[in-house]
């Protein structure tokens, strides 16, 4: 059987002007991941990342550490099928319907780094309405069905090109991993996102495949940061 390792990107710059940049902590997480992969003796036949900067940089930094420890490293391929859904677009589309019930929402959303727990609560409400289709149509906003179709198409391309014993790394994002959990295990979107909120930065989830048959074998492994005994490296956003 072959293996697909789903790797969430390192911590991005939450609350900054450009979220899509690894924070200094995200760089440390990526280095720790690469060292851990080397200690496991993992070698990847293919490495794939979405085209978001945080995904690409996590792949580059982790694989540099893996190569520095003597492992053969495949070049990173880019497939935007594994990009995250448009969180800003979801917020823009759904916040008008939220405001009558949550009058403080705009203040929280404008200063998310100062209101982390409240931001997460509001964001989770909007994501639930998005994946349930409980919102007015919005020009340009990717629907949940379109998002899962995009992600599923990326997975099928990977499987179609894979050999039976390949080890494949996919550097991606939490929402994309949630979509894959939904597609592979059959859990509901709500259940998939309940799991998504638990995925830490640079965690590994593992799929095993035989042909087009895929099964989840591990979820949200965080051994590489736990073994370092540095709790500051365990982040969720």
CSV table of C-alpha atoms in Angstrom, one decimal:
chain,number,residue,atom,x,y,z
A,1,UNK,CA,0.0,0.0,0.0
A,2,UNK,CA,1.0,3.6,-0.5
A,3,UNK,CA,1.0,6.5,1.9
A,4,UNK,CA,-0.2,10.1,1.7
A,5,UNK,CA,0.9,12.4,4.5
A,6,UNK,CA,-1.3,15.5,4.8
A,7,UNK,CA,0.8,18.3,6.4
A,8,UNK,CA,-0.8,21.5,7.6
A,9,UNK,CA,1.3,24.6,7.1
A,10,UNK,CA,3.2,26.3,9.9
A,11,UNK,CA,1.7,29.2,11.8
A,12,UNK,CA,0.8,32.0,9.5
A,13,UNK,CA,0.6,35.7,10.4
A,14,UNK,CA,-2.8,35.9,12.0
A,15,UNK,CA,-4.1,39.5,12.4
A,16,UNK,CA,-1.4,40.9,10.2
A,17,UNK,CA,-1.9,42.7,6.9
A,18,UNK,CA,-0.7,39.6,5.0
A,19,UNK,CA,-1.9,36.4,6.7
A,20,UNK,CA,-0.2,34.3,4.0
A,21,UNK,CA,3.3,34.6,5.5
A,22,UNK,CA,4.8,32.2,8.1
A,23,UNK,CA,5.4,33.8,11.5
A,24,UNK,CA,8.8,33.2,13.1
A,25,UNK,CA,7.1,30.5,15.1
A,26,UNK,CA,5.8,28.9,11.9
A,27,UNK,CA,9.4,28.8,10.6
A,28,UNK,CA,10.5,27.0,13.8
A,29,UNK,CA,7.6,24.6,13.5
A,30,UNK,CA,8.6,23.8,9.9
A,31,UNK,CA,12.2,23.2,10.8
A,32,UNK,CA,11.1,20.9,13.7
A,33,UNK,CA,8.9,18.9,11.3
A,34,UNK,CA,11.8,18.4,8.9
A,35,UNK,CA,14.0,17.2,11.7
A,36,UNK,CA,11.3,14.8,12.8
A,37,UNK,CA,10.7,13.4,9.3
A,38,UNK,CA,14.5,12.7,9.1
A,39,UNK,CA,14.5,10.9,12.4
A,40,UNK,CA,11.7,8.7,11.2
A,41,UNK,CA,13.7,7.9,8.1
A,42,UNK,CA,10.9,9.0,5.8
A,43,UNK,CA,11.6,9.5,2.2
A,44,UNK,CA,9.0,10.9,-0.2
A,45,UNK,CA,8.5,9.9,-3.7
A,46,UNK,CA,6.5,13.0,-4.4
A,47,UNK,CA,6.0,16.3,-2.6
A,48,UNK,CA,3.0,18.5,-3.5
A,49,UNK,CA,1.9,21.8,-2.1
A,50,UNK,CA,-0.8,24.3,-2.8
A,51,UNK,CA,0.3,27.6,-4.3
A,52,UNK,CA,-0.3,29.6,-1.2
A,53,UNK,CA,2.9,31.1,0.2
A,54,UNK,CA,2.5,29.6,3.7
A,55,UNK,CA,2.1,26.1,2.2
A,56,UNK,CA,5.0,26.5,-0.2
A,57,UNK,CA,7.3,27.9,2.5
A,58,UNK,CA,6.4,25.1,5.0
A,59,UNK,CA,7.3,22.6,2.3
A,60,UNK,CA,10.6,24.3,1.5
A,61,UNK,CA,11.7,24.7,5.1
A,62,UNK,CA,10.8,21.2,6.2
A,63,UNK,CA,12.3,19.5,3.2
A,64,UNK,CA,15.5,21.5,3.5
A,65,UNK,CA,16.0,20.1,7.0
A,66,UNK,CA,15.1,16.6,5.7
A,67,UNK,CA,17.7,16.9,2.9
A,68,UNK,CA,20.3,18.3,5.3
A,69,UNK,CA,20.0,15.0,7.3
A,70,UNK,CA,20.8,12.9,4.2
A,71,UNK,CA,17.4,12.0,2.9
A,72,UNK,CA,16.6,12.1,-0.8
A,73,UNK,CA,14.0,14.8,-1.4
A,74,UNK,CA,11.7,15.0,-4.4
A,75,UNK,CA,11.1,18.5,-5.8
A,76,UNK,CA,8.0,20.3,-4.7
A,77,UNK,CA,5.2,20.2,-7.2
A,78,UNK,CA,2.4,22.8,-7.1
A,79,UNK,CA,-1.3,22.0,-7.3
A,80,UNK,CA,-3.7,24.7,-6.3
A,81,UNK,CA,-6.4,22.0,-5.7
A,82,UNK,CA,-4.9,21.8,-2.2
A,83,UNK,CA,-5.3,25.5,-1.5
A,84,UNK,CA,-7.4,26.6,1.5
A,85,UNK,CA,-10.9,27.8,1.0
A,86,UNK,CA,-11.3,31.6,0.8
A,87,UNK,CA,-11.9,32.4,4.5
A,88,UNK,CA,-12.0,36.2,3.9
A,89,UNK,CA,-14.6,35.6,1.1
A,90,UNK,CA,-16.7,33.5,3.5
A,91,UNK,CA,-16.6,36.3,6.1
A,92,UNK,CA,-17.5,39.0,3.6
A,93,UNK,CA,-20.4,37.0,2.3
A,94,UNK,CA,-21.9,35.9,5.6
A,95,UNK,CA,-21.2,38.7,8.1
A,96,UNK,CA,-24.2,40.8,7.0
A,97,UNK,CA,-26.6,38.0,8.1
A,98,UNK,CA,-24.6,37.6,11.3
A,99,UNK,CA,-24.7,41.2,12.4
A,100,UNK,CA,-28.4,41.3,13.6
A,101,UNK,CA,-27.6,38.5,16.0
A,102,UNK,CA,-24.0,39.4,16.8
A,103,UNK,CA,-23.8,43.3,16.9
A,104,UNK,CA,-20.1,43.2,18.1
A,105,UNK,CA,-19.0,41.0,15.2
A,106,UNK,CA,-17.4,43.8,13.1
A,107,UNK,CA,-15.2,45.0,16.0
A,108,UNK,CA,-14.1,41.4,16.6
A,109,UNK,CA,-13.4,40.7,12.9
A,110,UNK,CA,-11.5,44.0,12.5
A,111,UNK,CA,-9.2,43.1,15.4
A,112,UNK,CA,-9.0,39.3,15.4
A,113,UNK,CA,-5.6,39.1,17.1
A,114,UNK,CA,-7.0,40.9,20.1
A,115,UNK,CA,-10.2,38.8,20.2
A,116,UNK,CA,-8.9,35.3,19.3
A,117,UNK,CA,-11.5,33.1,21.1
A,118,UNK,CA,-14.4,35.3,20.1
A,119,UNK,CA,-13.2,35.5,16.5
A,120,UNK,CA,-13.0,31.7,16.4
A,121,UNK,CA,-16.6,31.4,17.7
A,122,UNK,CA,-17.9,33.8,15.1
A,123,UNK,CA,-15.8,32.3,12.3
A,124,UNK,CA,-17.0,28.8,13.1
A,125,UNK,CA,-20.6,30.0,12.9
A,126,UNK,CA,-20.0,31.5,9.5
A,127,UNK,CA,-18.2,28.4,8.2
A,128,UNK,CA,-21.1,26.2,9.4
A,129,UNK,CA,-23.5,28.4,7.4
A,130,UNK,CA,-21.2,28.3,4.4
A,131,UNK,CA,-20.9,24.5,4.3
A,132,UNK,CA,-24.7,24.1,5.0
A,133,UNK,CA,-25.5,26.6,2.2
A,134,UNK,CA,-27.4,28.8,4.6
A,135,UNK,CA,-26.4,32.1,2.9
A,136,UNK,CA,-27.3,34.2,-0.1
A,137,UNK,CA,-25.4,33.5,-3.3
A,138,UNK,CA,-22.2,35.6,-3.5
A,139,UNK,CA,-20.4,36.4,-6.7
A,140,UNK,CA,-17.1,34.6,-6.8
A,141,UNK,CA,-17.4,32.8,-3.5
A,142,UNK,CA,-16.5,29.1,-3.8
A,143,UNK,CA,-19.3,27.0,-2.4
A,144,UNK,CA,-18.6,24.0,-0.2
A,145,UNK,CA,-19.6,21.7,-3.0
A,146,UNK,CA,-17.1,23.4,-5.4
A,147,UNK,CA,-14.4,23.3,-2.7
A,148,UNK,CA,-14.8,19.6,-2.0
A,149,UNK,CA,-14.9,19.0,-5.8
A,150,UNK,CA,-11.7,20.8,-6.2
A,151,UNK,CA,-9.9,19.0,-3.4
A,152,UNK,CA,-11.3,15.7,-4.4
A,153,UNK,CA,-10.1,16.2,-8.0
A,154,UNK,CA,-6.6,16.9,-6.6
A,155,UNK,CA,-6.7,13.7,-4.6
A,156,UNK,CA,-7.8,11.7,-7.6
A,157,UNK,CA,-4.9,13.1,-9.7
A,158,UNK,CA,-2.5,12.1,-7.0
A,159,UNK,CA,-3.9,8.6,-6.9
A,160,UNK,CA,-3.9,8.3,-10.7
A,161,UNK,CA,-0.2,9.1,-10.9
A,162,UNK,CA,0.9,7.1,-7.9
A,163,UNK,CA,2.7,3.8,-7.8
A,164,UNK,CA,1.5,1.2,-5.4
A,165,UNK,CA,4.1,1.9,-2.7
A,166,UNK,CA,4.7,5.6,-3.0
A,167,UNK,CA,5.1,7.9,0.0
A,168,UNK,CA,3.6,11.2,-0.9
A,169,UNK,CA,3.6,14.4,1.1
A,170,UNK,CA,0.9,17.1,0.6
A,171,UNK,CA,1.6,20.4,2.2
A,172,UNK,CA,-1.8,22.1,2.6
A,173,UNK,CA,-4.2,23.7,5.1
A,174,UNK,CA,-6.7,22.8,7.8
A,175,UNK,CA,-9.9,23.4,5.7
A,176,UNK,CA,-8.5,21.3,2.9
A,177,UNK,CA,-7.7,18.5,5.3
A,178,UNK,CA,-11.3,18.7,6.7
A,179,UNK,CA,-12.6,18.4,3.1
A,180,UNK,CA,-10.4,15.3,2.6
A,181,UNK,CA,-11.7,13.8,5.9
A,182,UNK,CA,-15.2,14.3,4.7
A,183,UNK,CA,-14.5,12.7,1.3
A,184,UNK,CA,-12.4,9.8,2.6
A,185,UNK,CA,-14.3,8.8,5.8
A,186,UNK,CA,-17.8,10.0,5.0
A,187,UNK,CA,-18.1,12.2,8.1
A,188,UNK,CA,-20.5,15.1,7.8
A,189,UNK,CA,-19.1,18.6,7.0
A,190,UNK,CA,-19.9,19.7,10.5
A,191,UNK,CA,-18.0,16.7,11.9
A,192,UNK,CA,-15.1,17.4,9.6
A,193,UNK,CA,-14.8,21.0,10.7
A,194,UNK,CA,-15.1,20.0,14.4
A,195,UNK,CA,-12.0,18.0,13.8
A,196,UNK,CA,-10.5,20.8,11.7
A,197,UNK,CA,-10.5,23.2,14.7
A,198,UNK,CA,-8.2,20.7,16.5
A,199,UNK,CA,-5.5,20.4,13.7
A,200,UNK,CA,-2.3,22.0,14.9
A,201,UNK,CA,0.2,23.8,12.6
A,202,UNK,CA,2.6,21.3,10.9
A,203,UNK,CA,0.7,18.3,12.1
A,204,UNK,CA,0.7,15.1,10.0
A,205,UNK,CA,-2.4,13.1,9.1
A,206,UNK,CA,-1.9,9.9,7.2
A,207,UNK,CA,-3.9,8.2,4.4
A,208,UNK,CA,-3.2,4.7,3.0
A,209,UNK,CA,-4.2,3.9,-0.5
A,210,UNK,CA,-4.4,0.9,-2.8
A,211,UNK,CA,-5.4,2.0,-6.3
A,212,UNK,CA,-8.3,4.4,-5.8
A,213,UNK,CA,-9.3,3.1,-2.4
A,214,UNK,CA,-8.2,5.4,0.4
A,215,UNK,CA,-8.4,5.1,4.2
A,216,UNK,CA,-7.5,7.4,7.1
A,217,UNK,CA,-4.9,5.7,9.3
A,218,UNK,CA,-3.8,8.6,11.6
A,219,UNK,CA,-4.9,12.1,12.3
A,220,UNK,CA,-3.3,15.3,13.6
A,221,UNK,CA,0.0,13.7,14.8
A,222,UNK,CA,2.0,16.3,16.7
A,223,UNK,CA,4.9,14.1,18.0
A,224,UNK,CA,7.5,16.4,16.5
A,225,UNK,CA,6.6,19.3,18.7
A,226,UNK,CA,5.6,17.3,21.8
A,227,UNK,CA,8.9,15.5,21.9
A,228,UNK,CA,10.7,18.9,22.0
A,229,UNK,CA,8.8,19.8,25.1
A,230,UNK,CA,8.1,23.3,23.8
A,231,UNK,CA,4.4,23.9,24.2
A,232,UNK,CA,4.7,27.3,22.4
A,233,UNK,CA,5.2,25.3,19.2
A,234,UNK,CA,1.7,23.9,19.5
A,235,UNK,CA,-0.6,26.4,17.8
A,236,UNK,CA,-3.9,26.2,16.0
A,237,UNK,CA,-3.9,29.3,13.9
